Amino acid sequence: MSGPEPYDPVELQKLKLSRKTYCQEQLKNLSIRAENIQLELGPWAADWYIKACIRKFQQVVSADTAGLRMFDDQEKVYLEECLSSLLSSVPEDESSLDDASLSSKFSCLTEFLSSQLGTDFTGLLFVRTRAEVAVLAHLLSMHPKTKVFFTVGTFVGVSSTASRKGNIGDLVDARGQIHTLDDLRFGRKNLVITTSALEEGIDVTACNNVICFDKPPNLISVIQRRGRARKSESKFVIILADDVDPSIITTWDNLEAEMHRQYMDDMRQLQEIQALEEMDEGHREFVVEKTGAKLLLADAVSHLYHFCATLTTGPFSNRAPVFSVKPADHKTFTARVLLPISVDASVREACSSAWETEKSAKRDAAFEAYIQLYRAGLVSDNLLPVQAYDEQVAEIQTEVAKVASLVEVAGQLNPWHLVVRDWQARTDGQDLSTLDCFDVALHCNDEAVATVQMLLPCNLRVLPTILLYWDARTVFSATIRPRSAPASQSTYPHVAAQSTALLLRSVFRNRMDIEKTDFVAFFLPAEGEDPLEWTHQFVGTTKGEEFKPTILANLSLNKLGMARDLGQRGRAYVIRGFQVGSLEVPATEYQSTERDENGLYLQVSRFPKRTDFLHKVSERDEQTPARRYTTLLKAEDCEVDKLPTPYAYFAAIIPSVLHRVGVSLVGTHLCNTLLAPASVENLELVVTAISTSAAREPTNYQRQEYLGDSVLKFLTSLTLTSDHLRWPEGHLSRAKDHIVSNASLAKAALAIGLDKFILTKPFTGSKWRPLYVAEQLEQPTGQPRLLSTKTLADVVEALIGAAFLDGGFAKAIGILKVLLPKPAWSLVEERNEILRTSHQASESSIICPPHFTQLEELVGYAFTLKSLALEALTDSSYMGPNVTTSYERLEFHGDACLDIIVATTSFNHEPPITTHGLHLIRSAVVNADFLAFLSLTLCLSVPRATIATGNRENDVSVSETSVPLHLWNFIRHASPALRQAQQGVIERYDSLEASISESLQRASYIPWALLARLQAPKFLSDIVESLLGAIYIDSHGSLAACEAFLERLGVMGYLRRLLEGGVALYHPKEELGQLADTETVRYEVFREEGEEKTLGCVVRVGEREVAKAVDGVSVMEVETRAAEEAVRLLKGERGNAKKGHGSLNL
């Protein structure tokens, strides 16, 4: 290491002349203190003081402690040499302590203390300096008159020790006085020597003697010190030097008497003012006639404070009202109260009339402000802050969350009861010409199998194609299309009944009652076929022995009916071919059987006994040998139906077709009754909306519920903000939460009778039998069932989603009027204009600040109403001019705009995203940390001129550079804490930006942990949503303009990346919960040791510690990183080859 730098000769000379080096100052102070000790306590005390200071310094130097950090090494050496030489001249003998070597003041002190022997003495001894404290404590502990009877402690000021680092004249260690006062209270010490530190601020109750070793500096000190003697019969002693005039005591007494007189005068004036304030000045009160609620002048201030406390403002603003009082004239005052900026500007300020006292003026201003709030609808008829949309605040607060999770609802609607009713209304039993006719066509691989006419007494909307799973490899499709009325011969009931019975008996002969022909649906042959002739032609069977190889060779297999094995009680088979027994046939193609070499055999496969073809066949059922191989049946042991097999195929799928018809009838009835005012035309969407997953229909409500949830929140937000132009964001949020809550939606569903339309019972075909009119009349209505309130709410939201898909917001509004009578819904266009008009009123008073055009360029949108942009960027802490209100209301509606844009974009993606995938994508994109990062990233380069001067006069040059202008630069606030939060997040952003951007662009996972580590304040994401709200209102409700801003911000680009797949969507904590299965996952967060005070987290799965993360900046961040590591380790252990943080099949 290199030596110390040489001193500047000039500076060195200055120090020599001034003698103001640190060592010189220390020696000078030591000398001054020693002289003072000699004057006050005597030469012996001064000698002891000097020796004590020198020895303490030597000990500190030898220990090389931090106590001398004010000195450098050369100073310490020099000072030690000076003090050591001084020590040799000071006497070492301490046995020479006698009264002659001590001052008369000290002798006076010892005489007084000696006079207190035998009493319960507890006292404080006040001195002027810290040096006197140390020396007196030593003297009293050694003097023969005091050392036995007095246990001495010391107490000096602690706050001043920090400025005395390295002071060699300071003998008192403040760190050793922690327990001094407790020792005095409990009798372990009976005398404490102190400076002015104990005059005030520290309670000393166990004291009956106060001694002043010097004259108190002023009357205040006299009174304060005297007040320390709390016990009865206490003594207050002042020791005065000979040169002090004793009349000072009389002067103090006179001053105290004058102070007491002035105090009593002030108290009388205060009592007069209080009496004046308590006078009844006008009997002001406000009464709500409807409820009788009363506001008194004396209660107005507390009511106003309570109202402000209910406001939801940002963490950087003050929610309390601000009062200002000024004189109206020489006798009266007026007051003005200003409410937080989140309150509407029209009711934010109120003034009082003139009053004789300031307190009354403040009360009157608060009184006027509260009446304004009531008339603006911000205070209820009970004169309490409005908490939600409904006027009955208490009822709403209790009913939203307190609805049973399971409720008893009506049984599922039986659609065939409706059909039976129509049978009775549309036919007389003799003529079927009034029925509706439908062609039901059955296809397989685009080839026609059979077409049959279906007669019903009710009209059907167009049904989607019905997929029918014959087996694991064969899929049929059935289409149902309306057609003209049936042929005249088909209108006779007995003809229709015969053809229907013929079809059904081909498959369900054992489930039919041959006496009954009143089918709820009739089936006839296709157009062009005579039903009566068709029935006579195909009724009955042909014995197998009548078939000959030559006959079979000329017949199409489709013309043959099903073969029935008489040895198996008529078991049905489909004929695939025939052969004579002597023909060689590969044994592997058929089940083993004994064959007659000259007999005729039918090659057949079993006709399925299943009646449910709506759901796929399980692989297990497909592996049974009877289904895998063709069977040979001896022809003479069989009978063959005359009805061709394609009709048997059709008969088999009739239960499945009728089930779908029934579901369609339920949906149609819902559209024609409850939902008729909404005019929803797409029946398929309605059926999807009422189908639960338990019903096992081709589609269920889950995806539409996801969309409907966003539509409902958007329309609710729009309706509330336009209905209540003065409501702050907190009121709007509570109202919205009530309207869209599961409890409210479930209650609405039950109120209108929607519950009976909800499909929960799956079709299985088990024990299916033909449906007869008479039996349906005898059947009771469906038994009550239990449904969760969430299911009821989900169906409501799914119907809203269906209406939106059918006709946009207009249809959604129509269905909301049916399902949710409150609030009063109206067209989106009307709501948009209400909001825009409300902001136009304040536009004329707004002055655009500098850089406003840069703001518009940054956002990518030119505002017509500039006030909207300013409001969107105004924090609730802002107290300056040129403002209407803070951004919370716009942020409230902008949140709904963001949600509907993300929801519709995700929902419309092809191929469709699963419901769970939709929710995960929305959680990833509509995420405060993600939006905050993008708002920090949004930046614009603006030119800036730089002026530089040269060495010569008038030598000036101007250069132009570009500087970044960020979105957060435009936030208007008046909070140092917000500014500090901005600076902190910018520093973290600079270190994390590259990693987060790289992950968002290329990683196969979402950077949850990095975003959490950013610790972005909420206002950064809030301004994104408030700008969305501002753009929406300014653009007359254009979601396309909002989407363009999101595109510029980067939200839509990342949304597309997530929709395209390849990015794992699960949050690490969610995926860890899945990997843990039934085991419990616990996160144990701890604070790490060290100056940084970072966090650590241990993850336990069950009782096992799986992973650990350290150096965390927040609980969420460190838990997320720990979960990431745990997921990686568990996947490695289980051999999971999936990459990233989990995968999801979208």
mmCIF file with all atom_site columns, N, CA, C and O in Angstrom, residues 220-249:
data_model
loop_
_atom_site.group_PDB
_atom_site.id
_atom_site.type_symbol
_atom_site.label_atom_id
_atom_site.label_alt_id
_atom_site.label_comp_id
_atom_site.label_asym_id
_atom_site.label_entity_id
_atom_site.label_seq_id
_atom_site.pdbx_PDB_ins_code
_atom_site.Cartn_x
_atom_site.Cartn_y
_atom_site.Cartn_z
_atom_site.occupancy
_atom_site.B_iso_or_equiv
_atom_site.pdbx_formal_charge
_atom_site.auth_seq_id
_atom_site.auth_comp_id
_atom_site.auth_asym_id
_atom_site.auth_atom_id
_atom_site.pdbx_PDB_model_num
ATOM 1   N N  . ILE A 1 220 ? -38.009 28.302 34.189 1.00 0.00 ? 220 ILE A N  1
ATOM 2   C CA . ILE A 1 220 ? -38.572 27.047 33.674 1.00 0.00 ? 220 ILE A CA 1
ATOM 3   C C  . ILE A 1 220 ? -37.845 25.854 34.283 1.00 0.00 ? 220 ILE A C  1
ATOM 4   O O  . ILE A 1 220 ? -38.460 24.871 34.710 1.00 0.00 ? 220 ILE A O  1
ATOM 5   N N  . SER A 1 221 ? -36.512 25.949 34.346 1.00 0.00 ? 221 SER A N  1
ATOM 6   C CA . SER A 1 221 ? -35.745 24.846 34.942 1.00 0.00 ? 221 SER A CA 1
ATOM 7   C C  . SER A 1 221 ? -36.082 24.678 36.405 1.00 0.00 ? 221 SER A C  1
ATOM 8   O O  . SER A 1 221 ? -36.155 23.556 36.933 1.00 0.00 ? 221 SER A O  1
ATOM 9   N N  . VAL A 1 222 ? -36.281 25.786 37.122 1.00 0.00 ? 222 VAL A N  1
ATOM 10  C CA . VAL A 1 222 ? -36.651 25.697 38.539 1.00 0.00 ? 222 VAL A CA 1
ATOM 11  C C  . VAL A 1 222 ? -37.948 24.919 38.698 1.00 0.00 ? 222 VAL A C  1
ATOM 12  O O  . VAL A 1 222 ? -38.055 24.002 39.519 1.00 0.00 ? 222 VAL A O  1
ATOM 13  N N  . ILE A 1 223 ? -38.944 25.293 37.897 1.00 0.00 ? 223 ILE A N  1
ATOM 14  C CA . ILE A 1 223 ? -40.253 24.646 38.026 1.00 0.00 ? 223 ILE A CA 1
ATOM 15  C C  . ILE A 1 223 ? -40.181 23.177 37.612 1.00 0.00 ? 223 ILE A C  1
ATOM 16  O O  . ILE A 1 223 ? -40.750 22.295 38.270 1.00 0.00 ? 223 ILE A O  1
ATOM 17  N N  . GLN A 1 224 ? -39.470 22.904 36.523 1.00 0.00 ? 224 GLN A N  1
ATOM 18  C CA . GLN A 1 224 ? -39.385 21.518 36.051 1.00 0.00 ? 224 GLN A CA 1
ATOM 19  C C  . GLN A 1 224 ? -38.636 20.641 37.061 1.00 0.00 ? 224 GLN A C  1
ATOM 20  O O  . GLN A 1 224 ? -39.062 19.526 37.349 1.00 0.00 ? 224 GLN A O  1
ATOM 21  N N  . ARG A 1 225 ? -37.520 21.147 37.578 1.00 0.00 ? 225 ARG A N  1
ATOM 22  C CA . ARG A 1 225 ? -36.756 20.338 38.543 1.00 0.00 ? 225 ARG A CA 1
ATOM 23  C C  . ARG A 1 225 ? -37.542 20.142 39.829 1.00 0.00 ? 225 ARG A C  1
ATOM 24  O O  . ARG A 1 225 ? -37.553 19.042 40.392 1.00 0.00 ? 225 ARG A O  1
ATOM 25  N N  . ARG A 1 226 ? -38.185 21.201 40.307 1.00 0.00 ? 226 ARG A N  1
ATOM 26  C CA . ARG A 1 226 ? -38.973 21.072 41.523 1.00 0.00 ? 226 ARG A CA 1
ATOM 27  C C  . ARG A 1 226 ? -40.100 20.061 41.350 1.00 0.00 ? 226 ARG A C  1
ATOM 28  O O  . ARG A 1 226 ? -40.449 19.319 42.264 1.00 0.00 ? 226 ARG A O  1
ATOM 29  N N  . GLY A 1 227 ? -40.640 19.989 40.126 1.00 0.00 ? 227 GLY A N  1
ATOM 30  C CA . GLY A 1 227 ? -41.720 19.039 39.871 1.00 0.00 ? 227 GLY A CA 1
ATOM 31  C C  . GLY A 1 227 ? -41.286 17.591 39.876 1.00 0.00 ? 227 GLY A C  1
ATOM 32  O O  . GLY A 1 227 ? -42.126 16.688 39.887 1.00 0.00 ? 227 GLY A O  1
ATOM 33  N N  . ARG A 1 228 ? -39.964 17.355 39.877 1.00 0.00 ? 228 ARG A N  1
ATOM 34  C CA . ARG A 1 228 ? -39.492 15.973 39.915 1.00 0.00 ? 228 ARG A CA 1
ATOM 35  C C  . ARG A 1 228 ? -39.636 15.350 41.296 1.00 0.00 ? 228 ARG A C  1
ATOM 36  O O  . ARG A 1 228 ? -39.600 14.131 41.427 1.00 0.00 ? 228 ARG A O  1
ATOM 37  N N  . ALA A 1 229 ? -39.788 16.156 42.308 1.00 0.00 ? 229 ALA A N  1
ATOM 38  C CA . ALA A 1 229 ? -39.975 15.628 43.667 1.00 0.00 ? 229 ALA A CA 1
ATOM 39  C C  . ALA A 1 229 ? -41.456 15.312 43.843 1.00 0.00 ? 229 ALA A C  1
ATOM 40  O O  . ALA A 1 229 ? -42.250 16.187 44.201 1.00 0.00 ? 229 ALA A O  1
ATOM 41  N N  . ARG A 1 230 ? -41.845 14.083 43.541 1.00 0.00 ? 230 ARG A N  1
ATOM 42  C CA . ARG A 1 230 ? -43.253 13.705 43.484 1.00 0.00 ? 230 ARG A CA 1
ATOM 43  C C  . ARG A 1 230 ? -43.816 13.298 44.859 1.00 0.00 ? 230 ARG A C  1
ATOM 44  O O  . ARG A 1 230 ? -45.005 13.388 45.079 1.00 0.00 ? 230 ARG A O  1
ATOM 45  N N  . LYS A 1 231 ? -42.965 12.795 45.738 1.00 0.00 ? 231 LYS A N  1
ATOM 46  C CA . LYS A 1 231 ? -43.477 12.282 47.003 1.00 0.00 ? 231 LYS A CA 1
ATOM 47  C C  . LYS A 1 231 ? -43.864 13.430 47.940 1.00 0.00 ? 231 LYS A C  1
ATOM 48  O O  . LYS A 1 231 ? -43.376 14.553 47.815 1.00 0.00 ? 231 LYS A O  1
ATOM 49  N N  . SER A 1 232 ? -44.713 13.090 48.922 1.00 0.00 ? 232 SER A N  1
ATOM 50  C CA . SER A 1 232 ? -45.115 14.102 49.907 1.00 0.00 ? 232 SER A CA 1
ATOM 51  C C  . SER A 1 232 ? -43.931 14.473 50.806 1.00 0.00 ? 232 SER A C  1
ATOM 52  O O  . SER A 1 232 ? -43.022 13.658 51.039 1.00 0.00 ? 232 SER A O  1
ATOM 53  N N  . GLU A 1 233 ? -43.955 15.730 51.312 1.00 0.00 ? 233 GLU A N  1
ATOM 54  C CA . GLU A 1 233 ? -42.914 16.268 52.185 1.00 0.00 ? 233 GLU A CA 1
ATOM 55  C C  . GLU A 1 233 ? -41.538 16.205 51.518 1.00 0.00 ? 233 GLU A C  1
ATOM 56  O O  . GLU A 1 233 ? -40.523 15.925 52.154 1.00 0.00 ? 233 GLU A O  1
ATOM 57  N N  . SER A 1 234 ? -41.516 16.426 50.199 1.00 0.00 ? 234 SER A N  1
ATOM 58  C CA . SER A 1 234 ? -40.249 16.411 49.471 1.00 0.00 ? 234 SER A CA 1
ATOM 59  C C  . SER A 1 234 ? -39.506 17.724 49.677 1.00 0.00 ? 234 SER A C  1
ATOM 60  O O  . SER A 1 234 ? -40.084 18.748 50.077 1.00 0.00 ? 234 SER A O  1
ATOM 61  N N  . LYS A 1 235 ? -38.206 17.703 49.417 1.00 0.00 ? 235 LYS A N  1
ATOM 62  C CA . LYS A 1 235 ? -37.353 18.872 49.581 1.00 0.00 ? 235 LYS A CA 1
ATOM 63  C C  . LYS A 1 235 ? -36.789 19.286 48.226 1.00 0.00 ? 235 LYS A C  1
ATOM 64  O O  . LYS A 1 235 ? -36.438 18.449 47.405 1.00 0.00 ? 235 LYS A O  1
ATOM 65  N N  . PHE A 1 236 ? -36.693 20.608 48.026 1.00 0.00 ? 236 PHE A N  1
ATOM 66  C CA . PHE A 1 236 ? -36.058 21.168 46.832 1.00 0.00 ? 236 PHE A CA 1
ATOM 67  C C  . PHE A 1 236 ? -34.933 22.083 47.301 1.00 0.00 ? 236 PHE A C  1
ATOM 68  O O  . PHE A 1 236 ? -35.184 23.098 47.968 1.00 0.00 ? 236 PHE A O  1
ATOM 69  N N  . VAL A 1 237 ? -33.686 21.728 46.998 1.00 0.00 ? 237 VAL A N  1
ATOM 70  C CA . VAL A 1 237 ? -32.508 22.395 47.543 1.00 0.00 ? 237 VAL A CA 1
ATOM 71  C C  . VAL A 1 237 ? -31.711 22.993 46.397 1.00 0.00 ? 237 VAL A C  1
ATOM 72  O O  . VAL A 1 237 ? -31.471 22.326 45.385 1.00 0.00 ? 237 VAL A O  1
ATOM 73  N N  . ILE A 1 238 ? -31.313 24.263 46.555 1.00 0.00 ? 238 ILE A N  1
ATOM 74  C CA . ILE A 1 238 ? -30.438 24.919 45.582 1.00 0.00 ? 238 ILE A CA 1
ATOM 75  C C  . ILE A 1 238 ? -29.168 25.355 46.317 1.00 0.00 ? 238 ILE A C  1
ATOM 76  O O  . ILE A 1 238 ? -29.235 26.042 47.350 1.00 0.00 ? 238 ILE A O  1
ATOM 77  N N  . ILE A 1 239 ? -28.009 24.943 45.823 1.00 0.00 ? 239 ILE A N  1
ATOM 78  C CA . ILE A 1 239 ? -26.724 25.323 46.392 1.00 0.00 ? 239 ILE A CA 1
ATOM 79  C C  . ILE A 1 239 ? -26.173 26.458 45.544 1.00 0.00 ? 239 ILE A C  1
ATOM 80  O O  . ILE A 1 239 ? -25.930 26.293 44.344 1.00 0.00 ? 239 ILE A O  1
ATOM 81  N N  . LEU A 1 240 ? -25.985 27.612 46.181 1.00 0.00 ? 240 LEU A N  1
ATOM 82  C CA . LEU A 1 240 ? -25.517 28.784 45.464 1.00 0.00 ? 240 LEU A CA 1
ATOM 83  C C  . LEU A 1 240 ? -24.091 29.112 45.861 1.00 0.00 ? 240 LEU A C  1
ATOM 84  O O  . LEU A 1 240 ? -23.700 29.007 47.041 1.00 0.00 ? 240 LEU A O  1
ATOM 85  N N  . ALA A 1 241 ? -23.311 29.550 44.914 1.00 0.00 ? 241 ALA A N  1
ATOM 86  C CA . ALA A 1 241 ? -21.952 29.988 45.202 1.00 0.00 ? 241 ALA A CA 1
ATOM 87  C C  . ALA A 1 241 ? -21.993 31.321 45.973 1.00 0.00 ? 241 ALA A C  1
ATOM 88  O O  . ALA A 1 241 ? -23.012 32.027 45.975 1.00 0.00 ? 241 ALA A O  1
ATOM 89  N N  . ASP A 1 242 ? -20.892 31.664 46.594 1.00 0.00 ? 242 ASP A N  1
ATOM 90  C CA . ASP A 1 242 ? -20.853 32.871 47.409 1.00 0.00 ? 242 ASP A CA 1
ATOM 91  C C  . ASP A 1 242 ? -21.099 34.129 46.597 1.00 0.00 ? 242 ASP A C  1
ATOM 92  O O  . ASP A 1 242 ? -21.594 35.149 47.116 1.00 0.00 ? 242 ASP A O  1
ATOM 93  N N  . ASP A 1 243 ? -20.750 34.104 45.316 1.00 0.00 ? 243 ASP A N  1
ATOM 94  C CA . ASP A 1 243 ? -20.880 35.304 44.500 1.00 0.00 ? 243 ASP A CA 1
ATOM 95  C C  . ASP A 1 243 ? -22.252 35.451 43.851 1.00 0.00 ? 243 ASP A C  1
ATOM 96  O O  . ASP A 1 243 ? -22.475 36.346 43.032 1.00 0.00 ? 243 ASP A O  1
ATOM 97  N N  . VAL A 1 244 ? -23.205 34.580 44.187 1.00 0.00 ? 244 VAL A N  1
ATOM 98  C CA . VAL A 1 244 ? -24.548 34.643 43.615 1.00 0.00 ? 244 VAL A CA 1
ATOM 99  C C  . VAL A 1 244 ? -25.458 35.387 44.580 1.00 0.00 ? 244 VAL A C  1
ATOM 100 O O  . VAL A 1 244 ? -25.491 35.085 45.788 1.00 0.00 ? 244 VAL A O  1
ATOM 101 N N  . ASP A 1 245 ? -26.231 36.369 44.069 1.00 0.00 ? 245 ASP A N  1
ATOM 102 C CA . ASP A 1 245 ? -27.143 37.160 44.881 1.00 0.00 ? 245 ASP A CA 1
ATOM 103 C C  . ASP A 1 245 ? -28.320 36.305 45.339 1.00 0.00 ? 245 ASP A C  1
ATOM 104 O O  . ASP A 1 245 ? -29.074 35.791 44.493 1.00 0.00 ? 245 ASP A O  1
ATOM 105 N N  . PRO A 1 246 ? -28.526 36.140 46.648 1.00 0.00 ? 246 PRO A N  1
ATOM 106 C CA . PRO A 1 246 ? -29.637 35.298 47.121 1.00 0.00 ? 246 PRO A CA 1
ATOM 107 C C  . PRO A 1 246 ? -31.007 35.824 46.732 1.00 0.00 ? 246 PRO A C  1
ATOM 108 O O  . PRO A 1 246 ? -31.987 35.078 46.744 1.00 0.00 ? 246 PRO A O  1
ATOM 109 N N  . SER A 1 247 ? -31.077 37.079 46.349 1.00 0.00 ? 247 SER A N  1
ATOM 110 C CA . SER A 1 247 ? -32.391 37.627 45.976 1.00 0.00 ? 247 SER A CA 1
ATOM 111 C C  . SER A 1 247 ? -32.960 37.004 44.705 1.00 0.00 ? 247 SER A C  1
ATOM 112 O O  . SER A 1 247 ? -34.118 37.234 44.359 1.00 0.00 ? 247 SER A O  1
ATOM 113 N N  . ILE A 1 248 ? -32.133 36.237 44.041 1.00 0.00 ? 248 ILE A N  1
ATOM 114 C CA . ILE A 1 248 ? -32.633 35.557 42.834 1.00 0.00 ? 248 ILE A CA 1
ATOM 115 C C  . ILE A 1 248 ? -33.799 34.640 43.172 1.00 0.00 ? 248 ILE A C  1
ATOM 116 O O  . ILE A 1 248 ? -34.708 34.446 42.367 1.00 0.00 ? 248 ILE A O  1
ATOM 117 N N  . ILE A 1 249 ? -33.790 34.134 44.421 1.00 0.00 ? 249 ILE A N  1
ATOM 118 C CA . ILE A 1 249 ? -34.876 33.242 44.839 1.00 0.00 ? 249 ILE A CA 1
ATOM 119 C C  . ILE A 1 249 ? -36.185 34.024 44.869 1.00 0.00 ? 249 ILE A C  1
ATOM 120 O O  . ILE A 1 249 ? -37.224 33.550 44.411 1.00 0.00 ? 249 ILE A O  1
#
